[in-house]
JSON list of C-alpha atoms in Angstrom, two decimals:
[
{"chain": "A", "resi": 1, "resn": "MET", "atom": "CA", "xyz": [37.08, 66.33, 152.50]},
{"chain": "A", "resi": 2, "resn": "LYS", "atom": "CA", "xyz": [38.54, 68.87, 154.89]},
{"chain": "A", "resi": 3, "resn": "TYR", "atom": "CA", "xyz": [42.04, 70.34, 154.62]},
{"chain": "A", "resi": 4, "resn": "LEU", "atom": "CA", "xyz": [44.14, 71.98, 157.33]},
{"chain": "A", "resi": 5, "resn": "CYS", "atom": "CA", "xyz": [46.00, 74.94, 155.88]},
{"chain": "A", "resi": 6, "resn": "LEU", "atom": "CA", "xyz": [48.95, 76.35, 157.81]},
{"chain": "A", "resi": 7, "resn": "ALA", "atom": "CA", "xyz": [49.92, 79.94, 157.06]},
{"chain": "A", "resi": 8, "resn": "TYR", "atom": "CA", "xyz": [53.68, 80.48, 157.51]},
{"chain": "A", "resi": 9, "resn": "TYR", "atom": "CA", "xyz": [55.89, 83.54, 157.86]},
{"chain": "A", "resi": 10, "resn": "ASN", "atom": "CA", "xyz": [59.51, 84.34, 158.65]},
{"chain": "A", "resi": 11, "resn": "PRO", "atom": "CA", "xyz": [59.58, 86.26, 161.98]},
{"chain": "A", "resi": 12, "resn": "GLU", "atom": "CA", "xyz": [63.05, 87.75, 161.37]},
{"chain": "A", "resi": 13, "resn": "LYS", "atom": "CA", "xyz": [62.11, 89.14, 157.96]},
{"chain": "A", "resi": 14, "resn": "PHE", "atom": "CA", "xyz": [58.78, 90.39, 159.26]},
{"chain": "A", "resi": 15, "resn": "ALA", "atom": "CA", "xyz": [60.44, 92.15, 162.23]},
{"chain": "A", "resi": 16, "resn": "ALA", "atom": "CA", "xyz": [62.95, 93.82, 159.89]},
{"chain": "A", "resi": 17, "resn": "MET", "atom": "CA", "xyz": [60.19, 95.51, 157.87]},
{"chain": "A", "resi": 18, "resn": "ALA", "atom": "CA", "xyz": [59.46, 99.19, 158.33]},
{"chain": "A", "resi": 19, "resn": "PRO", "atom": "CA", "xyz": [56.10, 99.78, 160.07]},
{"chain": "A", "resi": 20, "resn": "ALA", "atom": "CA", "xyz": [54.71, 101.46, 156.95]},
{"chain": "A", "resi": 21, "resn": "ASP", "atom": "CA", "xyz": [55.66, 98.42, 154.87]},
{"chain": "A", "resi": 22, "resn": "VAL", "atom": "CA", "xyz": [53.99, 96.08, 157.37]},
{"chain": "A", "resi": 23, "resn": "GLN", "atom": "CA", "xyz": [50.84, 98.22, 157.24]},
{"chain": "A", "resi": 24, "resn": "ALA", "atom": "CA", "xyz": [50.89, 98.26, 153.44]},
{"chain": "A", "resi": 25, "resn": "LEU", "atom": "CA", "xyz": [51.14, 94.48, 153.37]},
{"chain": "A", "resi": 26, "resn": "VAL", "atom": "CA", "xyz": [48.55, 93.62, 156.01]},
{"chain": "A", "resi": 27, "resn": "SER", "atom": "CA", "xyz": [46.09, 96.21, 154.68]},
{"chain": "A", "resi": 28, "resn": "GLN", "atom": "CA", "xyz": [45.71, 93.98, 151.61]},
{"chain": "A", "resi": 29, "resn": "CYS", "atom": "CA", "xyz": [44.60, 91.00, 153.71]},
{"chain": "A", "resi": 30, "resn": "PRO", "atom": "CA", "xyz": [40.93, 91.83, 154.44]},
{"chain": "A", "resi": 31, "resn": "ALA", "atom": "CA", "xyz": [40.01, 91.81, 150.74]},
{"chain": "A", "resi": 32, "resn": "LYS", "atom": "CA", "xyz": [41.78, 88.45, 150.26]},
{"chain": "A", "resi": 33, "resn": "ASP", "atom": "CA", "xyz": [40.09, 87.06, 153.37]},
{"chain": "A", "resi": 34, "resn": "ALA", "atom": "CA", "xyz": [36.71, 88.19, 152.02]},
{"chain": "A", "resi": 35, "resn": "GLU", "atom": "CA", "xyz": [37.36, 86.30, 148.74]},
{"chain": "A", "resi": 36, "resn": "LEU", "atom": "CA", "xyz": [38.13, 83.17, 150.73]},
{"chain": "A", "resi": 37, "resn": "LYS", "atom": "CA", "xyz": [34.95, 83.52, 152.81]},
{"chain": "A", "resi": 38, "resn": "LYS", "atom": "CA", "xyz": [32.81, 84.04, 149.70]},
{"chain": "A", "resi": 39, "resn": "THR", "atom": "CA", "xyz": [33.72, 80.55, 148.44]},
{"chain": "A", "resi": 40, "resn": "GLY", "atom": "CA", "xyz": [31.56, 79.03, 151.18]},
{"chain": "A", "resi": 41, "resn": "ARG", "atom": "CA", "xyz": [34.36, 76.48, 151.73]},
{"chain": "A", "resi": 42, "resn": "LEU", "atom": "CA", "xyz": [35.99, 78.09, 154.78]},
{"chain": "A", "resi": 43, "resn": "VAL", "atom": "CA", "xyz": [35.27, 76.14, 157.98]},
{"chain": "A", "resi": 44, "resn": "VAL", "atom": "CA", "xyz": [37.44, 78.11, 160.42]},
{"chain": "A", "resi": 45, "resn": "SER", "atom": "CA", "xyz": [40.23, 80.68, 160.27]},
{"chain": "A", "resi": 46, "resn": "ALA", "atom": "CA", "xyz": [42.54, 81.92, 163.03]},
{"chain": "A", "resi": 47, "resn": "SER", "atom": "CA", "xyz": [45.73, 83.88, 163.59]},
{"chain": "A", "resi": 48, "resn": "LEU", "atom": "CA", "xyz": [48.26, 82.73, 166.15]},
{"chain": "A", "resi": 49, "resn": "ASP", "atom": "CA", "xyz": [50.26, 84.80, 168.62]},
{"chain": "A", "resi": 50, "resn": "GLY", "atom": "CA", "xyz": [54.00, 85.01, 167.94]},
{"chain": "A", "resi": 51, "resn": "PRO", "atom": "CA", "xyz": [56.58, 82.39, 168.88]},
{"chain": "A", "resi": 52, "resn": "GLN", "atom": "CA", "xyz": [57.26, 84.08, 172.23]},
{"chain": "A", "resi": 53, "resn": "ALA", "atom": "CA", "xyz": [53.78, 83.00, 173.37]},
{"chain": "A", "resi": 54, "resn": "ALA", "atom": "CA", "xyz": [54.05, 79.41, 172.14]},
{"chain": "A", "resi": 55, "resn": "PHE", "atom": "CA", "xyz": [54.80, 76.39, 174.28]},
{"chain": "A", "resi": 56, "resn": "ALA", "atom": "CA", "xyz": [55.18, 72.69, 173.69]},
{"chain": "A", "resi": 57, "resn": "LEU", "atom": "CA", "xyz": [54.11, 69.59, 175.61]},
{"chain": "A", "resi": 58, "resn": "ARG", "atom": "CA", "xyz": [56.27, 66.51, 175.13]},
{"chain": "A", "resi": 59, "resn": "PRO", "atom": "CA", "xyz": [56.29, 63.12, 176.81]},
{"chain": "A", "resi": 60, "resn": "ARG", "atom": "CA", "xyz": [59.55, 62.72, 178.76]},
{"chain": "A", "resi": 61, "resn": "GLY", "atom": "CA", "xyz": [60.26, 59.93, 181.21]},
{"chain": "A", "resi": 62, "resn": "GLY", "atom": "CA", "xyz": [56.60, 59.01, 181.56]},
{"chain": "A", "resi": 63, "resn": "LYS", "atom": "CA", "xyz": [55.53, 62.58, 182.33]},
{"chain": "A", "resi": 64, "resn": "THR", "atom": "CA", "xyz": [54.41, 65.54, 180.29]},
{"chain": "A", "resi": 65, "resn": "GLN", "atom": "CA", "xyz": [57.13, 68.14, 179.99]},
{"chain": "A", "resi": 66, "resn": "LEU", "atom": "CA", "xyz": [56.28, 71.77, 179.26]},
{"chain": "A", "resi": 67, "resn": "THR", "atom": "CA", "xyz": [58.77, 73.89, 177.32]},
{"chain": "A", "resi": 68, "resn": "ASP", "atom": "CA", "xyz": [58.56, 77.49, 176.18]},
{"chain": "A", "resi": 69, "resn": "GLY", "atom": "CA", "xyz": [58.76, 78.55, 172.58]},
{"chain": "A", "resi": 70, "resn": "PRO", "atom": "CA", "xyz": [57.79, 76.93, 169.32]},
{"chain": "A", "resi": 71, "resn": "TYR", "atom": "CA", "xyz": [57.72, 73.18, 169.02]},
{"chain": "A", "resi": 72, "resn": "ALA", "atom": "CA", "xyz": [60.51, 73.01, 166.42]},
{"chain": "A", "resi": 73, "resn": "GLU", "atom": "CA", "xyz": [63.54, 74.99, 165.35]},
{"chain": "A", "resi": 74, "resn": "ALA", "atom": "CA", "xyz": [62.67, 76.67, 162.10]},
{"chain": "A", "resi": 75, "resn": "LYS", "atom": "CA", "xyz": [63.13, 79.87, 160.17]},
{"chain": "A", "resi": 76, "resn": "GLU", "atom": "CA", "xyz": [59.45, 79.82, 159.29]},
{"chain": "A", "resi": 77, "resn": "MET", "atom": "CA", "xyz": [56.72, 79.91, 161.92]},
{"chain": "A", "resi": 78, "resn": "VAL", "atom": "CA", "xyz": [53.05, 79.06, 161.70]},
{"chain": "A", "resi": 79, "resn": "GLY", "atom": "CA", "xyz": [51.27, 82.39, 162.01]},
{"chain": "A", "resi": 80, "resn": "GLY", "atom": "CA", "xyz": [47.75, 81.14, 161.48]},
{"chain": "A", "resi": 81, "resn": "PHE", "atom": "CA", "xyz": [45.64, 78.30, 160.24]},
{"chain": "A", "resi": 82, "resn": "PHE", "atom": "CA", "xyz": [42.40, 77.70, 158.47]},
{"chain": "A", "resi": 83, "resn": "ILE", "atom": "CA", "xyz": [40.32, 74.68, 157.58]},
{"chain": "A", "resi": 84, "resn": "ILE", "atom": "CA", "xyz": [38.54, 74.40, 154.26]},
{"chain": "A", "resi": 85, "resn": "GLU", "atom": "CA", "xyz": [36.23, 71.87, 152.67]},
{"chain": "A", "resi": 86, "resn": "ALA", "atom": "CA", "xyz": [36.97, 70.81, 149.13]},
{"chain": "A", "resi": 87, "resn": "ALA", "atom": "CA", "xyz": [35.90, 67.99, 146.82]},
{"chain": "A", "resi": 88, "resn": "ASP", "atom": "CA", "xyz": [39.47, 67.17, 145.83]},
{"chain": "A", "resi": 89, "resn": "LYS", "atom": "CA", "xyz": [43.06, 68.40, 145.76]},
{"chain": "A", "resi": 90, "resn": "ASP", "atom": "CA", "xyz": [42.45, 70.69, 142.78]},
{"chain": "A", "resi": 91, "resn": "GLU", "atom": "CA", "xyz": [39.62, 72.49, 144.56]},
{"chain": "A", "resi": 92, "resn": "ALA", "atom": "CA", "xyz": [41.68, 72.65, 147.77]},
{"chain": "A", "resi": 93, "resn": "VAL", "atom": "CA", "xyz": [44.49, 74.35, 145.84]},
{"chain": "A", "resi": 94, "resn": "ARG", "atom": "CA", "xyz": [42.05, 76.81, 144.26]},
{"chain": "A", "resi": 95, "resn": "VAL", "atom": "CA", "xyz": [40.40, 77.71, 147.58]},
{"chain": "A", "resi": 96, "resn": "ALA", "atom": "CA", "xyz": [43.59, 77.81, 149.70]},
{"chain": "A", "resi": 97, "resn": "SER", "atom": "CA", "xyz": [45.29, 80.01, 147.09]},
{"chain": "A", "resi": 98, "resn": "LEU", "atom": "CA", "xyz": [42.83, 82.79, 147.98]},
{"chain": "A", "resi": 99, "resn": "HIS", "atom": "CA", "xyz": [44.42, 83.17, 151.44]},
{"chain": "A", "resi": 100, "resn": "PRO", "atom": "CA", "xyz": [46.70, 86.24, 151.73]},
{"chain": "A", "resi": 101, "resn": "ALA", "atom": "CA", "xyz": [49.71, 84.09, 152.67]},
{"chain": "A", "resi": 102, "resn": "ALA", "atom": "CA", "xyz": [49.43, 82.26, 149.34]},
{"chain": "A", "resi": 103, "resn": "THR", "atom": "CA", "xyz": [49.53, 85.41, 147.21]},
{"chain": "A", "resi": 104, "resn": "LEU", "atom": "CA", "xyz": [51.13, 88.20, 149.27]},
{"chain": "A", "resi": 105, "resn": "GLY", "atom": "CA", "xyz": [54.17, 88.60, 151.52]},
{"chain": "A", "resi": 106, "resn": "GLU", "atom": "CA", "xyz": [56.77, 86.77, 149.48]},
{"chain": "A", "resi": 107, "resn": "SER", "atom": "CA", "xyz": [59.45, 89.04, 150.99]},
{"chain": "A", "resi": 108, "resn": "VAL", "atom": "CA", "xyz": [58.58, 87.91, 154.54]},
{"chain": "A", "resi": 109, "resn": "GLY", "atom": "CA", "xyz": [58.26, 84.23, 153.77]},
{"chain": "A", "resi": 110, "resn": "TRP", "atom": "CA", "xyz": [54.49, 83.94, 153.68]},
{"chain": "A", "resi": 111, "resn": "ALA", "atom": "CA", "xyz": [53.32, 80.55, 152.48]},
{"chain": "A", "resi": 112, "resn": "VAL", "atom": "CA", "xyz": [50.45, 78.12, 152.93]},
{"chain": "A", "resi": 113, "resn": "GLU", "atom": "CA", "xyz": [50.97, 74.42, 153.61]},
{"chain": "A", "resi": 114, "resn": "VAL", "atom": "CA", "xyz": [47.91, 72.22, 152.98]},
{"chain": "A", "resi": 115, "resn": "HIS", "atom": "CA", "xyz": [47.23, 68.89, 154.72]},
{"chain": "A", "resi": 116, "resn": "PRO", "atom": "CA", "xyz": [44.26, 66.63, 154.02]},
{"chain": "A", "resi": 117, "resn": "ILE", "atom": "CA", "xyz": [42.47, 65.84, 157.29]},
{"chain": "A", "resi": 118, "resn": "GLY", "atom": "CA", "xyz": [41.89, 62.13, 157.76]},
{"chain": "A", "resi": 119, "resn": "PHE", "atom": "CA", "xyz": [39.74, 62.45, 160.87]},
{"chain": "A", "resi": 120, "resn": "PHE", "atom": "CA", "xyz": [37.69, 65.48, 161.88]},
{"chain": "A", "resi": 121, "resn": "GLU", "atom": "CA", "xyz": [35.37, 65.73, 164.85]},
{"chain": "A", "resi": 122, "resn": "GLN", "atom": "CA", "xyz": [33.69, 68.97, 165.78]},
{"chain": "A", "resi": 123, "resn": "THR", "atom": "CA", "xyz": [32.88, 68.96, 169.48]},
{"chain": "A", "resi": 124, "resn": "ARG", "atom": "CA", "xyz": [30.88, 72.17, 169.70]}
]
């Protein structure tokens, strides 16, 4: 089974950090990312641009409406995502917990939300 993992952060807390503190935090990520890759369970991993680059498409009055900004009002934003393969929930927890957002960055609201994928089609 595949699982979509959403990596969250709090943009306000992150922006309030001193540059040296940001560097100290993100410098720990490559080693965590390498652990995740070594499991052989990582399908894809990506970081997202900040909320200022996001936009939403919504059906309104029979037409698609484009709006700027994130799709929902929230203190936390999705900063990245990854897809893993796991035999069951326990393995998904073990593998997803290797992501930096699951173990680092508590002060800036890092977190990982995990969703089982019911349908997955790879088109390339």
